[in-house]
Amino acid sequence: IMSGGGSFTSDQKVAHLAVDGQLVTGRCRITSLQASGAATSTVKLYDGTGTGGTLIGTWLFGTEGLDYYFPGSGVLFKGGCYLDLTTTPGVTVTYT
């Protein structure tokens, strides 16, 4: 048994995509973002079900890849999280 087990407030889940698409359906909070890198990689996260939703963030990086942890409780996506990739082999997020 893990100490403090009764005090946890959320369970983390993981999603991965290697192409543009709906990363998480429904309301969620993204807490971390990891991506494989290639020259001139871009990751965009949208609140909603496509690129017509609200752009929440754009990350630009290279072959070093990306490893980002959102502060606090993460970033709220009310309508789900849509992923738009450019020259990025794959993205993994943790969310609640």
PDB file of C-alpha atoms in Angstrom:
ATOM      1  CA  ILE A   1       0.000   0.000   0.000  1.00  0.00           C
ATOM      2  CA  MET A   2       1.262   3.438  -0.889  1.00  0.00           C
ATOM      3  CA  SER A   3       1.403   5.926   1.976  1.00  0.00           C
ATOM      4  CA  GLY A   4      -1.117   8.763   1.730  1.00  0.00           C
ATOM      5  CA  GLY A   5      -3.347   6.712  -0.580  1.00  0.00           C
ATOM      6  CA  GLY A   6      -6.487   8.350   0.767  1.00  0.00           C
ATOM      7  CA  SER A   7      -5.247  11.845  -0.036  1.00  0.00           C
ATOM      8  CA  PHE A   8      -4.777  11.530  -3.827  1.00  0.00           C
ATOM      9  CA  THR A   9      -7.080  13.859  -5.741  1.00  0.00           C
ATOM     10  CA  SER A  10      -6.797  12.496  -9.284  1.00  0.00           C
ATOM     11  CA  ASP A  11      -5.621   9.617 -11.414  1.00  0.00           C
ATOM     12  CA  GLN A  12      -3.278  10.339 -14.313  1.00  0.00           C
ATOM     13  CA  LYS A  13      -3.941   8.834 -17.728  1.00  0.00           C
ATOM     14  CA  VAL A  14      -1.685   8.703 -20.780  1.00  0.00           C
ATOM     15  CA  ALA A  15      -2.448   9.260 -24.480  1.00  0.00           C
ATOM     16  CA  HIS A  16      -0.133   8.995 -27.489  1.00  0.00           C
ATOM     17  CA  LEU A  17      -0.483   9.963 -31.153  1.00  0.00           C
ATOM     18  CA  ALA A  18       1.926   9.944 -34.092  1.00  0.00           C
ATOM     19  CA  VAL A  19      -0.407  11.880 -36.447  1.00  0.00           C
ATOM     20  CA  ASP A  20      -2.831  14.808 -36.195  1.00  0.00           C
ATOM     21  CA  GLY A  21      -5.982  13.848 -34.315  1.00  0.00           C
ATOM     22  CA  GLN A  22      -8.145  13.897 -31.222  1.00  0.00           C
ATOM     23  CA  LEU A  23      -5.732  13.220 -28.377  1.00  0.00           C
ATOM     24  CA  VAL A  24      -8.304  13.254 -25.549  1.00  0.00           C
ATOM     25  CA  THR A  25     -12.096  13.416 -25.844  1.00  0.00           C
ATOM     26  CA  GLY A  26     -14.139  15.402 -23.352  1.00  0.00           C
ATOM     27  CA  ARG A  27     -13.049  17.701 -20.546  1.00  0.00           C
ATOM     28  CA  CYS A  28      -9.488  17.106 -19.334  1.00  0.00           C
ATOM     29  CA  ARG A  29      -6.429  18.747 -17.800  1.00  0.00           C
ATOM     30  CA  ILE A  30      -3.144  18.165 -19.605  1.00  0.00           C
ATOM     31  CA  THR A  31      -0.333  17.897 -17.047  1.00  0.00           C
ATOM     32  CA  SER A  32       2.676  16.961 -19.188  1.00  0.00           C
ATOM     33  CA  LEU A  33       3.741  16.811 -22.816  1.00  0.00           C
ATOM     34  CA  GLN A  34       6.583  14.780 -24.323  1.00  0.00           C
ATOM     35  CA  ALA A  35       7.423  14.681 -28.032  1.00  0.00           C
ATOM     36  CA  SER A  36       9.997  13.049 -30.260  1.00  0.00           C
ATOM     37  CA  GLY A  37      11.956  15.604 -32.229  1.00  0.00           C
ATOM     38  CA  ALA A  38      13.058  16.104 -35.794  1.00  0.00           C
ATOM     39  CA  ALA A  39      14.374  19.214 -37.522  1.00  0.00           C
ATOM     40  CA  THR A  40      11.837  22.068 -37.150  1.00  0.00           C
ATOM     41  CA  SER A  41       9.224  20.130 -35.146  1.00  0.00           C
ATOM     42  CA  THR A  42       5.984  21.800 -34.070  1.00  0.00           C
ATOM     43  CA  VAL A  43       3.254  20.649 -31.682  1.00  0.00           C
ATOM     44  CA  LYS A  44      -0.015  22.573 -31.356  1.00  0.00           C
ATOM     45  CA  LEU A  45      -2.740  21.755 -28.820  1.00  0.00           C
ATOM     46  CA  TYR A  46      -6.307  22.921 -29.425  1.00  0.00           C
ATOM     47  CA  ASP A  47      -9.271  22.984 -27.047  1.00  0.00           C
ATOM     48  CA  GLY A  48     -11.975  21.235 -29.071  1.00  0.00           C
ATOM     49  CA  THR A  49     -12.272  18.637 -31.790  1.00  0.00           C
ATOM     50  CA  GLY A  50     -10.058  20.106 -34.502  1.00  0.00           C
ATOM     51  CA  THR A  51      -7.908  23.021 -35.604  1.00  0.00           C
ATOM     52  CA  GLY A  52     -11.048  25.195 -35.589  1.00  0.00           C
ATOM     53  CA  GLY A  53     -10.993  25.039 -31.785  1.00  0.00           C
ATOM     54  CA  THR A  54      -9.135  27.439 -29.503  1.00  0.00           C
ATOM     55  CA  LEU A  55      -5.353  27.228 -29.889  1.00  0.00           C
ATOM     56  CA  ILE A  56      -3.973  26.682 -26.376  1.00  0.00           C
ATOM     57  CA  GLY A  57      -0.267  26.422 -27.138  1.00  0.00           C
ATOM     58  CA  THR A  58       2.416  26.009 -29.790  1.00  0.00           C
ATOM     59  CA  TRP A  59       5.790  24.389 -29.081  1.00  0.00           C
ATOM     60  CA  LEU A  60       8.702  24.670 -31.539  1.00  0.00           C
ATOM     61  CA  PHE A  61      11.752  22.420 -31.115  1.00  0.00           C
ATOM     62  CA  GLY A  62      14.326  20.375 -32.987  1.00  0.00           C
ATOM     63  CA  THR A  63      15.963  16.991 -32.769  1.00  0.00           C
ATOM     64  CA  GLU A  64      16.361  17.337 -28.989  1.00  0.00           C
ATOM     65  CA  GLY A  65      12.653  16.573 -28.516  1.00  0.00           C
ATOM     66  CA  LEU A  66      10.316  18.126 -25.983  1.00  0.00           C
ATOM     67  CA  ASP A  67       9.662  17.378 -22.301  1.00  0.00           C
ATOM     68  CA  TYR A  68       7.286  19.881 -20.684  1.00  0.00           C
ATOM     69  CA  TYR A  69       5.430  19.743 -17.379  1.00  0.00           C
ATOM     70  CA  PHE A  70       2.561  22.180 -16.852  1.00  0.00           C
ATOM     71  CA  PRO A  71       2.585  23.880 -13.442  1.00  0.00           C
ATOM     72  CA  GLY A  72      -0.147  23.434 -10.841  1.00  0.00           C
ATOM     73  CA  SER A  73      -3.081  21.273 -11.915  1.00  0.00           C
ATOM     74  CA  GLY A  74      -2.247  21.489 -15.625  1.00  0.00           C
ATOM     75  CA  VAL A  75      -4.144  23.230 -18.432  1.00  0.00           C
ATOM     76  CA  LEU A  76      -7.911  22.783 -18.752  1.00  0.00           C
ATOM     77  CA  PHE A  77      -9.364  21.669 -22.098  1.00  0.00           C
ATOM     78  CA  LYS A  78     -13.158  21.970 -21.840  1.00  0.00           C
ATOM     79  CA  GLY A  79     -13.954  20.431 -25.232  1.00  0.00           C
ATOM     80  CA  GLY A  80     -11.242  17.801 -25.472  1.00  0.00           C
ATOM     81  CA  CYS A  81      -7.664  18.104 -26.704  1.00  0.00           C
ATOM     82  CA  TYR A  82      -6.857  18.054 -30.427  1.00  0.00           C
ATOM     83  CA  LEU A  83      -3.236  17.572 -31.542  1.00  0.00           C
ATOM     84  CA  ASP A  84      -1.668  19.139 -34.666  1.00  0.00           C
ATOM     85  CA  LEU A  85       1.852  17.884 -35.499  1.00  0.00           C
ATOM     86  CA  THR A  86       4.440  19.110 -37.984  1.00  0.00           C
ATOM     87  CA  THR A  87       7.574  17.004 -38.547  1.00  0.00           C
ATOM     88  CA  THR A  88       7.084  15.347 -35.157  1.00  0.00           C
ATOM     89  CA  PRO A  89       7.326  11.541 -34.922  1.00  0.00           C
ATOM     90  CA  GLY A  90       4.989  11.266 -31.918  1.00  0.00           C
ATOM     91  CA  VAL A  91       3.542  12.944 -28.829  1.00  0.00           C
ATOM     92  CA  THR A  92       2.610  11.567 -25.422  1.00  0.00           C
ATOM     93  CA  VAL A  93       0.597  13.510 -22.828  1.00  0.00           C
ATOM     94  CA  THR A  94      -0.487  12.785 -19.286  1.00  0.00           C
ATOM     95  CA  TYR A  95      -3.871  14.120 -18.258  1.00  0.00           C
ATOM     96  CA  THR A  96      -6.610  13.890 -15.682  1.00  0.00           C
TER      97      THR A  96
END
